[in-house]
């Protein structure tokens, strides 16, 4: 039986960013150098496949440090960053710590600290409960940061009396939503201090721009990524806003609901910053089983960024 034709538009850049790549390398190298187990606080990056691969090699994932026995084995903090209290608690227990916090998240931590030192109250734009937000709020004493998630939050925001204000953002937000929130904040608090350079990271910005270019051209779009991955969720939303009514966030090809997808002639594929390319290939293979596919890459930016490894691991890196 002949298969119907299907044109696949592959968004580029997609998938792993420099921060995720570095975090995974840190666990891999720690395993190589120090042997198993290597303890990792929280999912190293938000992707089950990645976590399972590392678990298979000997990584042990925990949510809190008290789940870790007294040990000389490495303890790694995830790419999302941690509150200040976490490395301090690890130090008190004498753990060998390796920090896989993305340097672009660390930059936001340092900004928040500087604002605090200069007497500014910090407004953090982000999603409540996300590990990055918990980590950033945890850089400062309780009450020094106020989280805003929506325009309504800005409208009802009560800033501490007489305090100078500054804002900072989670790195993986929607570029468009954040712009609207920043505009509202600036309108309500005209003297608020802005970051020197946008806090939404290059990888989030580039992946959203690529989806914007592809979404209007396709009948459906698959975002390969995890439901708890902020940047993957944003990619699905961006596609929907650009008019792609069939935009799906899937972890694996097996999750494709072919009935819901319906008839398609052109499909877009992208992947969140924590989703490995092998899962994108799996989706292409699943499409190729049903359709006669042609693949075109739609590249909207080149990425050359790479981050240094922690000093303890540098000599072991390829
Ligand atoms: Fe770093 Fe951005 Fe990747 Fe998050 S998405 S790990 S901030 S580069």
CSV table of C-alpha atoms and ligand atoms in Angstrom, one decimal:
chain,number,residue,atom,x,y,z
A,1,UNK,CA,0.0,0.0,0.0
A,2,UNK,CA,1.4,3.4,-0.9
A,3,UNK,CA,1.8,5.8,2.0
A,4,UNK,CA,0.4,9.3,1.9
A,5,UNK,CA,3.1,12.0,1.5
A,6,UNK,CA,4.1,14.1,4.6
A,7,UNK,CA,6.4,17.0,4.7
A,8,UNK,CA,8.3,17.3,8.1
A,9,UNK,CA,9.6,20.8,9.1
A,10,UNK,CA,12.3,20.3,11.7
A,11,UNK,CA,12.8,23.4,13.9
A,12,UNK,CA,16.3,24.4,14.5
A,13,UNK,CA,17.7,25.1,17.0
A,14,UNK,CA,15.8,22.5,19.1
A,15,UNK,CA,16.7,20.1,21.9
A,16,UNK,CA,19.7,20.2,24.2
A,17,UNK,CA,21.0,23.6,25.2
A,18,UNK,CA,24.5,24.3,26.6
A,19,UNK,CA,23.3,24.2,30.2
A,20,UNK,CA,21.6,20.8,29.9
A,21,UNK,CA,24.5,19.4,28.0
A,22,UNK,CA,26.9,20.5,30.7
A,23,UNK,CA,24.7,19.1,33.5
A,24,UNK,CA,24.5,15.7,31.9
A,25,UNK,CA,28.2,15.7,31.3
A,26,UNK,CA,28.8,16.5,34.9
A,27,UNK,CA,26.9,13.4,36.1
A,28,UNK,CA,28.5,11.3,33.4
A,29,UNK,CA,32.1,12.4,34.2
A,30,UNK,CA,31.5,12.1,37.9
A,31,UNK,CA,30.4,8.5,37.4
A,32,UNK,CA,33.4,7.8,35.2
A,33,UNK,CA,35.8,9.5,37.6
A,34,UNK,CA,34.5,8.5,41.0
A,35,UNK,CA,32.3,5.5,40.2
A,36,UNK,CA,28.8,4.8,41.3
A,37,UNK,CA,26.8,5.9,43.1
A,38,UNK,CA,26.7,9.5,42.2
A,39,UNK,CA,23.8,11.3,44.1
A,40,UNK,CA,21.8,13.8,42.1
A,41,UNK,CA,19.4,16.2,43.9
A,42,UNK,CA,16.3,16.5,41.8
A,43,UNK,CA,16.0,15.3,38.2
A,44,UNK,CA,19.3,16.6,36.7
A,45,UNK,CA,17.2,18.0,33.8
A,46,UNK,CA,13.5,17.5,33.2
A,47,UNK,CA,13.6,14.5,31.0
A,48,UNK,CA,12.7,10.9,32.0
A,49,UNK,CA,14.8,9.3,29.3
A,50,UNK,CA,17.9,11.2,30.4
A,51,UNK,CA,17.3,10.4,34.0
A,52,UNK,CA,16.7,6.7,33.3
A,53,UNK,CA,20.0,6.5,31.2
A,54,UNK,CA,22.0,8.1,34.1
A,55,UNK,CA,20.2,5.9,36.7
A,56,UNK,CA,21.2,2.9,34.6
A,57,UNK,CA,24.9,4.0,34.8
A,58,UNK,CA,24.7,4.4,38.6
A,59,UNK,CA,23.2,7.8,39.4
A,60,UNK,CA,20.9,7.9,42.4
A,61,UNK,CA,18.2,10.6,42.2
A,62,UNK,CA,16.9,12.1,45.4
A,63,UNK,CA,14.6,15.1,46.2
A,64,UNK,CA,16.3,16.2,49.4
A,65,UNK,CA,19.8,15.8,50.9
A,66,UNK,CA,18.5,13.9,53.9
A,67,UNK,CA,17.8,10.9,51.6
A,68,UNK,CA,21.6,10.6,51.0
A,69,UNK,CA,23.6,8.6,53.5
A,70,UNK,CA,26.9,10.0,54.9
A,71,UNK,CA,29.2,9.4,51.9
A,72,UNK,CA,32.3,10.6,50.1
A,73,UNK,CA,30.7,10.1,46.8
A,74,UNK,CA,29.7,13.1,44.7
A,75,UNK,CA,26.4,14.9,45.2
A,76,UNK,CA,25.3,16.9,42.2
A,77,UNK,CA,22.8,19.8,42.1
A,78,UNK,CA,20.6,19.9,39.1
A,79,UNK,CA,20.7,22.4,36.2
A,80,UNK,CA,17.8,24.4,37.6
A,81,UNK,CA,19.8,25.7,40.6
A,82,UNK,CA,19.2,25.4,44.3
A,83,UNK,CA,18.5,27.7,47.2
A,84,UNK,CA,21.5,28.9,49.2
A,85,UNK,CA,20.5,26.6,52.1
A,86,UNK,CA,21.2,23.5,50.0
A,87,UNK,CA,25.0,23.8,49.4
A,88,UNK,CA,25.3,25.0,53.0
A,89,UNK,CA,23.5,21.9,54.3
A,90,UNK,CA,25.7,19.7,52.0
A,91,UNK,CA,28.8,21.5,53.4
A,92,UNK,CA,27.8,20.8,57.0
A,93,UNK,CA,27.4,17.1,56.1
A,94,UNK,CA,30.8,17.1,54.5
A,95,UNK,CA,29.5,16.1,51.0
A,96,UNK,CA,31.6,16.4,47.9
A,97,UNK,CA,29.5,18.8,45.9
A,98,UNK,CA,29.3,19.3,42.2
A,99,UNK,CA,27.1,22.1,41.1
A,100,UNK,CA,25.4,21.5,37.7
A,101,UNK,CA,23.4,24.8,37.9
A,102,UNK,CA,23.3,26.3,34.5
A,103,UNK,CA,25.6,29.4,34.5
A,104,UNK,CA,22.7,31.4,33.1
A,105,UNK,CA,20.6,30.6,36.1
A,106,UNK,CA,23.6,31.4,38.4
A,107,UNK,CA,23.7,34.8,36.6
A,108,UNK,CA,20.1,35.4,37.7
A,109,UNK,CA,21.0,34.4,41.3
A,110,UNK,CA,23.9,36.9,41.4
A,111,UNK,CA,21.6,39.7,40.0
A,112,UNK,CA,19.1,39.0,42.7
A,113,UNK,CA,21.8,39.2,45.4
A,114,UNK,CA,23.2,42.5,44.0
A,115,UNK,CA,19.7,44.0,44.0
A,116,UNK,CA,19.2,42.9,47.6
A,117,UNK,CA,22.6,44.3,48.7
A,118,UNK,CA,21.6,47.6,47.1
A,119,UNK,CA,18.4,47.7,49.1
A,120,UNK,CA,16.1,46.8,46.3
A,121,UNK,CA,13.1,44.5,46.7
A,122,UNK,CA,13.2,41.9,44.0
A,123,UNK,CA,10.2,41.0,41.8
A,124,UNK,CA,10.7,37.6,40.2
A,125,UNK,CA,8.7,36.8,37.1
A,126,UNK,CA,8.2,33.0,37.0
A,127,UNK,CA,6.1,30.0,37.7
A,128,UNK,CA,5.4,29.0,41.4
A,129,UNK,CA,6.8,25.7,42.4
A,130,UNK,CA,9.3,25.3,39.5
A,131,UNK,CA,12.7,24.3,40.9
A,132,UNK,CA,14.4,27.2,39.3
A,133,UNK,CA,12.1,29.7,41.0
A,134,UNK,CA,12.5,27.9,44.3
A,135,UNK,CA,16.3,28.2,43.8
A,136,UNK,CA,16.3,31.8,42.8
A,137,UNK,CA,13.9,32.9,45.7
A,138,UNK,CA,16.2,30.9,48.0
A,139,UNK,CA,19.1,33.1,47.3
A,140,UNK,CA,17.7,35.8,49.5
A,141,UNK,CA,16.1,35.9,52.9
A,142,UNK,CA,12.4,35.2,53.2
A,143,UNK,CA,10.3,38.2,52.1
A,144,UNK,CA,13.0,39.8,50.0
A,145,UNK,CA,11.5,38.4,46.7
A,146,UNK,CA,7.9,38.6,45.5
A,147,UNK,CA,6.9,36.2,42.7
A,148,UNK,CA,4.6,37.4,40.0
A,149,UNK,CA,3.2,34.9,37.4
A,150,UNK,CA,0.5,36.9,35.6
A,151,UNK,CA,-0.6,40.4,34.6
A,152,UNK,CA,-3.2,40.1,37.4
A,153,UNK,CA,-0.4,39.5,39.9
A,154,UNK,CA,1.2,42.8,38.7
A,155,UNK,CA,-2.1,44.7,39.0
A,156,UNK,CA,-2.5,43.5,42.7
A,157,UNK,CA,1.1,43.6,43.6
A,158,UNK,CA,1.8,45.3,46.9
A,159,UNK,CA,5.4,46.4,47.0
A,160,UNK,CA,7.0,47.0,50.5
A,161,UNK,CA,6.5,50.6,51.5
A,162,UNK,CA,9.1,52.9,50.1
A,163,UNK,CA,11.4,50.1,48.8
A,164,UNK,CA,13.2,50.5,45.5
A,165,UNK,CA,12.3,47.7,43.2
A,166,UNK,CA,14.1,45.5,40.6
A,167,UNK,CA,12.8,42.7,38.6
A,168,UNK,CA,14.4,39.5,37.3
A,169,UNK,CA,12.9,36.5,35.5
A,170,UNK,CA,13.0,32.7,35.2
A,171,UNK,CA,15.2,31.7,32.3
A,172,UNK,CA,12.6,29.6,30.5
A,173,UNK,CA,9.5,31.8,30.1
A,174,UNK,CA,7.5,32.8,27.1
A,175,UNK,CA,9.3,35.7,25.5
A,176,UNK,CA,5.9,37.4,24.6
A,177,UNK,CA,4.1,36.8,27.9
A,178,UNK,CA,7.1,38.1,29.8
A,179,UNK,CA,7.3,41.2,27.6
A,180,UNK,CA,3.7,42.0,28.5
A,181,UNK,CA,4.4,41.5,32.3
A,182,UNK,CA,7.5,43.6,32.1
A,183,UNK,CA,5.5,46.4,30.4
A,184,UNK,CA,2.8,46.3,33.1
A,185,UNK,CA,5.4,46.3,35.8
A,186,UNK,CA,7.2,49.3,34.3
A,187,UNK,CA,4.0,51.1,33.9
A,188,UNK,CA,3.0,50.6,37.5
A,189,UNK,CA,6.5,51.1,38.9
A,190,UNK,CA,8.4,53.4,36.4
A,191,UNK,CA,11.6,53.5,38.4
A,192,UNK,CA,11.9,49.7,38.7
A,193,UNK,CA,15.4,48.4,37.8
A,194,UNK,CA,15.6,46.1,34.8
A,195,UNK,CA,18.3,43.4,34.2
A,196,UNK,CA,21.3,44.6,32.2
A,197,UNK,CA,20.6,41.8,29.8
A,198,UNK,CA,17.4,39.8,29.4
A,199,UNK,CA,17.2,36.9,31.8
A,200,UNK,CA,15.2,34.6,29.5
A,201,UNK,CA,18.1,32.5,28.1
A,202,UNK,CA,19.3,32.3,24.5
A,203,UNK,CA,18.1,28.7,24.2
A,204,UNK,CA,14.6,29.5,25.2
A,205,UNK,CA,14.5,32.5,22.9
A,206,UNK,CA,15.9,30.7,19.9
A,207,UNK,CA,13.6,27.6,20.3
A,208,UNK,CA,10.5,29.8,20.5
A,209,UNK,CA,11.6,31.9,17.5
A,210,UNK,CA,12.0,28.7,15.5
A,211,UNK,CA,8.6,27.4,16.4
A,212,UNK,CA,7.1,30.8,15.4
A,213,UNK,CA,8.7,30.4,12.0
A,214,UNK,CA,7.4,26.9,11.5
A,215,UNK,CA,3.9,26.9,13.2
A,216,UNK,CA,2.1,28.9,10.6
A,217,UNK,CA,3.3,26.5,7.9
A,218,UNK,CA,2.1,23.2,9.4
A,219,UNK,CA,-1.1,21.2,10.1
A,220,UNK,CA,0.3,19.9,13.4
A,221,UNK,CA,3.4,20.4,15.5
A,222,UNK,CA,5.0,18.0,18.0
A,223,UNK,CA,7.1,19.3,20.9
A,224,UNK,CA,9.2,16.5,22.2
A,225,UNK,CA,9.6,17.2,25.9
A,226,UNK,CA,8.4,16.6,29.4
A,227,UNK,CA,5.2,18.0,31.0
A,228,UNK,CA,7.3,19.4,33.9
A,229,UNK,CA,9.7,21.1,31.5
A,230,UNK,CA,8.9,24.8,31.5
A,231,UNK,CA,10.6,25.6,28.2
A,232,UNK,CA,8.8,22.7,26.5
A,233,UNK,CA,5.4,23.8,27.7
A,234,UNK,CA,6.1,27.3,26.4
A,235,UNK,CA,7.0,25.9,22.9
A,236,UNK,CA,3.6,24.2,22.7
A,237,UNK,CA,1.9,27.4,23.7
A,238,UNK,CA,3.9,29.5,21.2
A,239,UNK,CA,2.9,27.1,18.4
A,240,UNK,CA,-0.8,27.3,19.4
A,241,UNK,CA,-0.6,31.1,19.6
A,242,UNK,CA,0.9,31.2,16.1
A,243,UNK,CA,-2.3,29.5,14.8
A,244,UNK,CA,-1.2,25.8,15.0
A,245,UNK,CA,-4.3,24.4,16.6
A,246,UNK,CA,-2.9,20.9,16.7
A,247,UNK,CA,0.2,21.4,18.8
A,248,UNK,CA,1.2,18.5,21.1
A,249,UNK,CA,3.7,18.1,23.9
A,250,UNK,CA,4.9,14.4,23.8
A,251,UNK,CA,7.6,12.6,25.8
A,252,UNK,CA,7.9,9.7,23.3
A,253,UNK,CA,6.6,8.7,19.9
A,254,UNK,CA,4.3,6.2,21.6
A,255,UNK,CA,2.3,9.1,23.1
A,256,UNK,CA,1.2,10.3,19.7
A,257,UNK,CA,-2.6,10.2,19.5
A,258,UNK,CA,-3.0,9.5,15.8
A,259,UNK,CA,-6.8,9.9,15.9
A,260,UNK,CA,-6.6,13.3,17.5
A,261,UNK,CA,-3.8,14.4,15.1
A,262,UNK,CA,-6.1,13.5,12.1
A,263,UNK,CA,-5.2,14.3,8.5
A,264,UNK,CA,-1.8,16.0,8.1
A,265,UNK,CA,0.3,16.9,5.0
A,266,UNK,CA,2.8,19.1,6.8
A,267,UNK,CA,4.0,18.6,10.4
A,268,UNK,CA,6.5,20.5,12.5
A,269,UNK,CA,8.8,19.0,15.1
A,270,UNK,CA,10.8,20.6,17.8
A,271,UNK,CA,12.2,19.6,21.2
A,272,UNK,CA,12.6,21.3,24.5
A,273,UNK,CA,16.0,22.1,25.9
A,274,UNK,CA,16.1,18.9,28.0
A,275,UNK,CA,15.0,16.5,25.3
A,276,UNK,CA,17.7,14.4,23.5
A,277,UNK,CA,17.8,14.2,19.7
A,278,UNK,CA,17.3,10.4,19.8
A,279,UNK,CA,13.7,11.1,20.9
A,280,UNK,CA,13.2,13.4,17.9
A,281,UNK,CA,14.5,10.7,15.6
A,282,UNK,CA,12.0,8.3,17.3
A,283,UNK,CA,9.1,10.6,16.3
A,284,UNK,CA,10.4,10.9,12.7
A,285,UNK,CA,10.6,7.1,12.5
A,286,UNK,CA,7.0,6.8,13.8
A,287,UNK,CA,5.8,9.2,11.1
A,288,UNK,CA,7.9,7.4,8.5
A,289,UNK,CA,6.1,4.2,9.3
A,290,UNK,CA,2.7,5.8,8.3
A,291,UNK,CA,3.8,8.4,5.7
A,292,UNK,CA,6.2,8.9,2.9
A,293,UNK,CA,8.2,11.6,4.6
A,294,UNK,CA,10.4,14.4,3.4
A,295,UNK,CA,12.4,16.3,6.0
A,296,UNK,CA,13.3,20.0,5.8
A,297,UNK,CA,15.2,21.8,8.5
A,298,UNK,CA,14.0,25.3,9.3
A,299,UNK,CA,16.9,27.0,11.0
A,300,UNK,CA,16.4,30.5,12.5
A,301,UNK,CA,19.6,30.8,14.6
A,302,UNK,CA,23.0,29.2,15.0
A,303,UNK,CA,24.1,28.3,18.5
A,304,UNK,CA,27.8,28.0,19.5
A,305,UNK,CA,27.5,28.5,23.3
A,306,UNK,CA,29.3,26.0,25.5
A,307,UNK,CA,29.9,26.3,29.3
A,308,UNK,CA,33.0,25.3,31.3
A,309,UNK,CA,32.8,22.2,33.5
A,310,UNK,CA,33.4,22.5,37.3
A,311,UNK,CA,37.1,22.6,38.1
A,312,UNK,CA,37.0,19.1,39.7
A,313,UNK,CA,36.0,17.5,36.4
A,314,UNK,CA,37.8,19.6,33.8
A,315,UNK,CA,40.9,17.3,33.4
A,316,UNK,CA,38.5,14.4,32.7
A,317,UNK,CA,36.5,16.1,29.9
A,318,UNK,CA,37.1,15.1,26.3
B,1,LIG,FE1,20.6,27.2,30.9
B,1,LIG,FE2,18.7,28.1,29.3
B,1,LIG,FE3,19.4,25.6,29.1
B,1,LIG,FE4,18.0,26.4,31.2
B,1,LIG,S1,17.3,26.4,29.1
B,1,LIG,S2,19.8,25.1,31.2
B,1,LIG,S3,18.9,28.5,31.4
B,1,LIG,S4,20.7,27.4,28.6
